[in-house]
CSV table of C-alpha atoms in Angstrom, one decimal:
chain,number,residue,atom,x,y,z
A,2,MET,CA,-0.9,-35.6,12.9
A,3,ARG,CA,-3.2,-33.8,15.0
A,4,GLU,CA,-2.2,-36.0,18.1
A,5,VAL,CA,0.9,-33.8,18.4
A,6,ILE,CA,-0.9,-30.7,19.6
A,7,SER,CA,-0.9,-31.0,23.4
A,8,ASN,CA,-3.6,-29.9,25.6
A,9,ARG,CA,-1.6,-27.0,26.8
A,10,LEU,CA,-1.0,-25.7,23.3
A,11,ALA,CA,-4.5,-26.2,22.5
A,12,SER,CA,-5.3,-23.8,25.3
A,13,ILE,CA,-3.8,-20.7,23.2
A,14,SER,CA,-6.7,-19.2,21.6
A,15,ILE,CA,-7.0,-17.2,18.3
A,16,ARG,CA,-7.2,-14.1,20.5
A,17,ASP,CA,-4.2,-14.9,22.4
A,18,LEU,CA,-2.3,-14.9,19.1
A,19,LEU,CA,-3.7,-11.6,17.8
A,20,LEU,CA,-2.6,-10.0,21.0
A,21,VAL,CA,1.1,-11.4,20.7
A,22,GLU,CA,1.1,-10.2,16.9
A,23,ALA,CA,-0.2,-6.7,18.2
A,24,VAL,CA,2.7,-6.4,20.8
A,25,ALA,CA,5.3,-7.4,17.8
A,26,GLN,CA,3.7,-4.8,15.7
A,27,GLN,CA,3.4,-1.9,18.1
A,28,ARG,CA,6.8,-2.8,19.7
A,29,SER,CA,5.0,-1.7,23.1
A,30,PHE,CA,2.7,-3.6,25.5
A,31,ARG,CA,0.7,-0.2,26.1
A,32,LEU,CA,0.1,0.6,22.8
A,33,ALA,CA,-0.7,-2.9,21.8
A,34,ALA,CA,-3.3,-2.9,24.6
A,35,GLU,CA,-4.8,0.3,23.4
A,36,THR,CA,-5.1,-1.1,19.9
A,37,MET,CA,-6.8,-4.3,21.1
A,38,GLU,CA,-9.0,-2.5,23.7
A,39,ILE,CA,-7.7,-4.6,26.7
A,40,SER,CA,-5.7,-3.5,29.8
A,41,THR,CA,-2.0,-3.5,29.8
A,42,SER,CA,-2.0,-6.0,32.6
A,43,GLY,CA,-4.3,-8.2,30.8
A,44,LEU,CA,-2.5,-8.2,27.7
A,45,SER,CA,0.9,-8.9,29.4
A,46,TYR,CA,-1.0,-11.8,31.3
A,47,GLN,CA,-2.2,-13.4,28.1
A,48,VAL,CA,1.2,-13.2,26.2
A,49,ARG,CA,3.1,-14.7,29.3
A,50,LYS,CA,0.4,-17.5,29.1
A,51,VAL,CA,1.7,-17.9,25.4
A,52,GLU,CA,5.4,-17.9,26.4
A,53,GLU,CA,4.9,-20.4,29.4
A,54,VAL,CA,3.2,-22.7,27.0
A,55,LEU,CA,6.0,-22.6,24.5
A,56,GLY,CA,8.5,-22.6,27.2
A,57,ARG,CA,10.6,-19.7,26.0
A,58,ALA,CA,10.4,-16.0,26.1
A,59,ILE,CA,9.0,-14.4,22.9
A,60,PHE,CA,9.8,-10.8,23.8
A,61,GLU,CA,12.6,-8.8,25.3
A,62,ARG,CA,11.3,-6.5,27.8
A,63,GLY,CA,12.9,-3.0,28.3
A,64,SER,CA,12.7,0.4,27.0
A,65,LYS,CA,11.7,-1.0,23.6
A,66,THR,CA,9.8,-4.5,23.4
A,67,THR,CA,11.5,-6.3,20.6
A,68,PRO,CA,11.2,-10.2,19.7
A,69,THR,CA,13.9,-12.6,20.8
A,70,VAL,CA,15.5,-14.8,18.1
A,71,TYR,CA,13.0,-17.6,19.2
A,72,GLY,CA,10.1,-15.0,19.3
A,73,GLN,CA,10.8,-14.0,15.7
A,74,VAL,CA,10.3,-17.5,14.5
A,75,VAL,CA,7.3,-18.0,16.7
A,76,LEU,CA,5.9,-14.6,15.1
A,77,ASP,CA,6.4,-15.9,11.5
A,78,GLU,CA,4.3,-19.0,12.5
A,79,ILE,CA,1.7,-16.9,14.1
A,80,ALA,CA,1.3,-14.7,11.0
A,81,ALA,CA,0.9,-17.9,8.8
A,82,ILE,CA,-1.9,-19.4,11.3
A,83,LEU,CA,-3.7,-16.0,11.4
A,84,GLU,CA,-3.4,-15.9,7.5
A,85,GLY,CA,-5.1,-19.3,7.4
A,86,ILE,CA,-7.7,-18.2,9.9
A,87,THR,CA,-8.5,-15.1,7.5
A,88,ARG,CA,-9.0,-17.1,4.8
A,89,LEU,CA,-11.0,-19.7,6.7
A,90,GLU,CA,-13.3,-16.8,7.8
A,91,ALA,CA,-13.8,-15.8,4.2
A,92,LEU,CA,-15.2,-19.3,3.5
A,93,ARG,CA,-18.5,-18.4,5.5
A,94,ASP,CA,-19.5,-16.6,2.3
A,95,ASP,CA,-20.9,-19.5,0.0
A,96,SER,CA,-20.6,-17.2,-3.0
A,97,ALA,CA,-16.8,-16.7,-2.6
A,98,THR,CA,-14.6,-18.3,-5.0
A,99,PRO,CA,-10.8,-18.4,-6.2
A,100,PHE,CA,-8.0,-15.9,-5.5
A,101,GLY,CA,-8.7,-16.7,-1.8
A,102,GLN,CA,-12.6,-16.0,-2.0
A,103,ALA,CA,-12.2,-12.3,-2.0
A,104,LEU,CA,-9.4,-10.5,-3.2
A,105,ARG,CA,-8.9,-7.4,-1.3
A,106,LEU,CA,-6.8,-4.9,-3.3
A,107,GLY,CA,-5.2,-1.6,-1.8
A,108,VAL,CA,-4.1,0.9,-4.7
A,109,ILE,CA,-2.6,4.4,-4.1
A,110,SER,CA,-4.7,7.1,-5.3
A,111,SER,CA,-2.3,8.2,-8.0
A,112,LEU,CA,-2.7,5.0,-9.9
A,113,ALA,CA,-4.0,5.6,-13.2
A,114,PRO,CA,-7.7,4.6,-13.7
A,115,LEU,CA,-6.8,2.4,-16.8
A,116,ASP,CA,-4.2,0.6,-15.0
A,117,LEU,CA,-6.9,-0.1,-12.1
A,118,LEU,CA,-9.3,-1.3,-14.8
A,119,GLN,CA,-6.6,-3.7,-16.1
A,120,ILE,CA,-6.2,-5.4,-12.7
A,121,LEU,CA,-9.7,-5.8,-12.2
A,122,MET,CA,-10.2,-7.5,-15.9
A,123,LEU,CA,-7.2,-9.8,-15.0
A,124,CYS,CA,-9.2,-11.0,-11.8
A,125,ARG,CA,-12.4,-11.4,-13.9
A,126,GLU,CA,-10.6,-13.6,-16.6
A,127,HIS,CA,-9.0,-15.5,-13.4
A,128,SER,CA,-12.6,-16.5,-12.4
A,129,ALA,CA,-15.9,-14.9,-13.5
A,130,GLN,CA,-17.1,-15.1,-9.9
A,131,THR,CA,-14.2,-13.7,-8.2
A,132,ARG,CA,-15.2,-10.8,-5.9
A,133,VAL,CA,-12.6,-8.0,-5.6
A,134,GLU,CA,-12.7,-5.4,-2.8
A,135,ILE,CA,-10.8,-2.1,-3.6
A,136,VAL,CA,-9.5,0.3,-0.9
A,137,CYS,CA,-8.0,3.4,-2.4
A,138,GLY,CA,-6.0,5.9,-0.3
A,139,MET,CA,-2.4,7.0,0.8
A,140,HIS,CA,0.6,4.6,0.9
A,141,GLN,CA,1.3,4.6,4.8
A,142,GLY,CA,-2.5,3.8,5.7
A,143,LEU,CA,-2.8,1.1,3.0
A,144,LEU,CA,0.6,-0.6,4.2
A,145,ARG,CA,-1.0,-0.7,7.7
A,146,ARG,CA,-4.0,-2.5,6.4
A,147,LEU,CA,-1.9,-4.8,4.5
A,148,LEU,CA,0.1,-5.8,7.9
A,149,ASN,CA,-2.9,-6.1,9.7
A,150,ARG,CA,-4.6,-8.5,7.0
A,151,GLU,CA,-7.2,-6.1,6.0
A,152,ILE,CA,-6.1,-6.1,2.5
A,153,ASP,CA,-4.3,-9.0,0.6
A,154,ILE,CA,-2.1,-7.1,-1.9
A,155,LEU,CA,-1.1,-3.5,-2.5
A,156,VAL,CA,-0.1,-1.7,-5.6
A,157,THR,CA,2.2,1.2,-4.8
A,158,ALA,CA,5.2,3.1,-6.0
A,159,GLU,CA,7.1,2.8,-2.5
A,160,GLN,CA,10.0,0.6,-2.9
A,161,ASP,CA,11.2,0.5,0.9
A,162,ILE,CA,9.4,-2.6,1.8
A,163,PRO,CA,9.3,-3.9,5.6
A,164,ASP,CA,10.6,-7.3,6.4
A,165,GLY,CA,7.9,-10.1,6.0
A,166,LEU,CA,6.6,-8.5,2.6
A,167,GLY,CA,7.0,-9.9,-0.9
A,168,TYR,CA,7.5,-7.5,-3.6
A,169,ALA,CA,7.1,-7.5,-7.6
A,170,GLU,CA,7.9,-4.7,-9.9
A,171,LEU,CA,5.1,-4.2,-12.3
A,172,PHE,CA,6.1,-1.2,-14.5
A,173,ARG,CA,7.8,2.4,-14.6
A,174,GLU,CA,6.2,5.6,-15.6
A,175,GLY,CA,7.4,9.1,-16.0
A,176,PHE,CA,5.6,12.6,-15.6
A,177,VAL,CA,4.4,15.4,-17.7
A,178,LEU,CA,3.5,18.8,-17.0
A,179,LEU,CA,-0.3,19.8,-17.3
A,180,THR,CA,-1.0,23.5,-18.4
A,181,ARG,CA,-4.0,25.6,-19.6
A,182,SER,CA,-3.5,26.4,-23.2
A,183,ASP,CA,-4.3,30.1,-22.9
A,184,GLN,CA,-2.0,30.6,-19.9
A,185,GLU,CA,1.5,31.3,-19.9
A,186,ILE,CA,3.7,28.1,-20.8
A,187,PRO,CA,6.5,27.8,-18.0
A,188,GLN,CA,10.0,27.8,-19.2
A,189,LEU,CA,11.7,24.4,-18.4
A,190,GLU,CA,15.3,24.7,-19.8
A,191,PRO,CA,16.3,26.1,-17.6
A,192,VAL,CA,13.3,26.3,-15.2
A,193,PHE,CA,12.3,29.9,-14.4
A,194,SER,CA,9.7,30.8,-11.7
A,195,SER,CA,6.6,32.5,-13.3
A,196,GLY,CA,3.3,34.1,-12.3
A,197,LEU,CA,1.5,30.8,-12.4
A,198,GLY,CA,3.5,28.1,-10.4
A,199,LEU,CA,3.2,24.4,-9.9
A,200,LEU,CA,0.3,23.3,-7.7
A,201,PRO,CA,1.4,21.1,-4.5
A,202,LEU,CA,2.7,18.0,-5.1
A,203,ASN,CA,1.1,14.9,-3.4
A,204,GLU,CA,3.7,12.7,-1.6
A,205,ASP,CA,1.8,9.5,-2.8
A,206,ASP,CA,2.9,10.5,-6.4
A,207,PHE,CA,6.5,9.2,-5.4
A,208,VAL,CA,8.0,11.9,-7.6
A,209,PRO,CA,11.7,11.3,-8.1
A,210,PRO,CA,13.8,13.9,-6.1
A,211,GLY,CA,15.8,14.9,-9.2
A,212,VAL,CA,12.5,15.9,-10.8
A,213,ALA,CA,10.9,17.8,-7.8
A,214,GLN,CA,14.2,19.6,-6.9
A,215,GLY,CA,14.7,20.7,-10.7
A,216,LEU,CA,11.0,21.8,-10.6
A,217,GLU,CA,11.4,23.8,-7.5
A,218,PRO,CA,11.6,27.3,-9.0
A,219,LEU,CA,8.1,26.4,-10.1
A,220,LEU,CA,6.8,25.5,-6.6
A,221,THR,CA,4.8,28.6,-6.1
A,222,SER,CA,1.1,28.7,-7.0
A,223,GLY,CA,-1.8,31.2,-6.5
A,224,LEU,CA,-3.2,28.4,-4.2
A,225,ALA,CA,-1.8,29.2,-0.8
A,226,ARG,CA,-1.9,26.0,0.8
A,227,ALA,CA,-3.2,22.4,-0.2
A,228,PHE,CA,-2.5,19.0,1.2
A,229,GLY,CA,-3.3,15.5,-0.4
A,230,LEU,CA,-4.6,16.9,-3.7
A,231,SER,CA,-5.6,14.0,-6.0
A,232,VAL,CA,-4.9,13.9,-9.6
A,233,GLY,CA,-8.5,14.6,-10.5
A,234,HIS,CA,-8.4,17.6,-8.1
A,235,ARG,CA,-5.2,19.0,-9.8
A,236,ILE,CA,-6.8,18.6,-13.2
A,237,ALA,CA,-9.8,20.8,-12.0
A,238,LEU,CA,-7.6,23.4,-10.5
A,239,VAL,CA,-5.4,23.6,-13.7
A,240,CYS,CA,-8.7,24.1,-15.7
A,241,GLU,CA,-9.6,27.2,-13.5
A,242,GLY,CA,-6.4,28.6,-14.0
A,243,TYR,CA,-4.9,27.9,-10.5
A,244,GLY,CA,-1.5,26.8,-11.8
A,245,HIS,CA,0.3,23.9,-13.6
A,246,ALA,CA,0.4,20.3,-12.2
A,247,LEU,CA,3.0,17.4,-12.6
A,248,LEU,CA,1.0,14.3,-13.4
A,249,PRO,CA,2.1,10.5,-13.5
A,250,HIS,CA,2.2,9.8,-17.2
A,251,GLY,CA,-0.5,6.8,-16.8
A,252,TRP,CA,-3.1,9.5,-15.8
A,253,VAL,CA,-2.9,11.4,-19.0
A,254,LYS,CA,-2.0,8.6,-21.6
A,255,SER,CA,-5.0,7.8,-23.6
A,256,MET,CA,-7.2,9.8,-21.3
A,257,PRO,CA,-9.5,12.4,-22.5
A,258,LEU,CA,-8.6,15.8,-21.0
A,259,PRO,CA,-10.7,19.1,-21.2
A,260,PRO,CA,-10.0,20.9,-24.5
A,261,ASN,CA,-8.5,24.0,-22.7
A,262,LEU,CA,-5.6,21.9,-21.4
A,263,THR,CA,-2.4,20.9,-23.0
A,264,LEU,CA,0.7,18.6,-22.0
A,265,ILE,CA,4.5,19.7,-21.8
A,266,PRO,CA,6.9,16.8,-21.9
A,267,LEU,CA,9.7,17.2,-19.2
A,268,PRO,CA,13.2,17.8,-20.8
A,269,GLU,CA,15.7,15.1,-20.2
A,270,ASN,CA,17.4,16.9,-17.4
A,271,LEU,CA,14.1,17.0,-15.4
A,272,SER,CA,13.0,13.7,-16.5
A,273,GLY,CA,12.6,10.6,-14.0
A,274,GLU,CA,10.5,7.6,-13.4
A,275,ARG,CA,8.8,6.2,-10.6
A,276,VAL,CA,8.5,2.3,-10.2
A,277,LEU,CA,5.2,0.9,-9.4
A,278,GLY,CA,5.0,-2.5,-7.9
A,279,CYS,CA,2.9,-4.7,-5.9
A,280,ILE,CA,3.4,-5.9,-2.4
A,281,TRP,CA,2.1,-8.8,-0.2
A,282,ARG,CA,2.5,-10.7,3.1
A,283,GLN,CA,4.9,-13.5,2.5
A,284,SER,CA,2.5,-15.7,4.6
A,285,PHE,CA,-0.4,-14.8,2.0
A,286,PRO,CA,0.0,-18.0,-0.2
A,287,LEU,CA,-1.7,-16.4,-3.4
A,288,GLY,CA,0.6,-13.4,-3.4
A,289,PRO,CA,3.4,-14.6,-5.6
A,290,GLU,CA,0.8,-16.1,-8.1
A,291,ILE,CA,-1.2,-12.9,-8.1
A,292,ALA,CA,2.0,-10.8,-8.6
A,293,SER,CA,3.1,-13.2,-11.5
A,294,LYS,CA,-0.3,-12.5,-13.4
A,295,LEU,CA,-0.1,-8.7,-12.7
A,296,CYS,CA,3.5,-8.6,-14.2
A,297,SER,CA,2.2,-10.1,-17.4
A,298,LEU,CA,-0.1,-7.0,-18.0
A,299,ARG,CA,0.9,-4.1,-20.1
A,300,PHE,CA,0.2,-1.2,-18.2
A,301,GLY,CA,-0.9,2.4,-19.6
A,302,GLY,CA,2.0,4.0,-17.6
A,303,CYS,CA,4.6,2.1,-19.6
A,304,ALA,CA,6.9,4.2,-21.9
């Protein structure tokens, strides 16, 4: 019954809830104020107003700003309210339809193109009019977007999942070594360093430590420094003779490669798999349903 909402509670605005959530995410009134583009004193006043309306403190003030036990319960409810408001905002677009109007999908850059296409096909099968917005990037940036409700679901290989997020494993995939056919083939049993080394790894490949450490003798290349190389960039560099590249299996399975490139399976002592899964905010009501549908797919990265 709407009558249970008191006048005092009704005085709390959506902006007030966003400010409270920002403090919880930043663990700092100052950082939250910078993020929300408000003065620290103004933010503190608004948060205290919410606490006074609720009758109890939401945060412990000190060297670190942390939620009280009661405050964590409040923050969970605020997350659910803001999630609903986000969905309500999407209703302003009359062309939007199921999957919560538009499904905002984040994917790490090392997700194989064919796997991404499968995800899109599933969305189209669910509703021919479903709009899908895709954001591709690095895990940490995408995770921030997920927590800030800028995307709805994230496909990644990270398994250290923060509290408040749901998780479902999708598939596992190993790695292969890409080399140029006319270049020296690296020795892998045991691994010896060679003139042509391994191109720099991308941290968002989520290469198992055993694989990375085992290939360490090859981690020297004619390329002096490189950061954040995409899979496509590494393929292009191998084509031009800059070194060998370690690639996720999904990228090269059933994908045409230039004729001068060849693949070398990793020996058992260097083999390892990364686990790809999807994560979503627990306050996102369609998260489990979408995850269940994604789990039914047979991804290209599967062994």
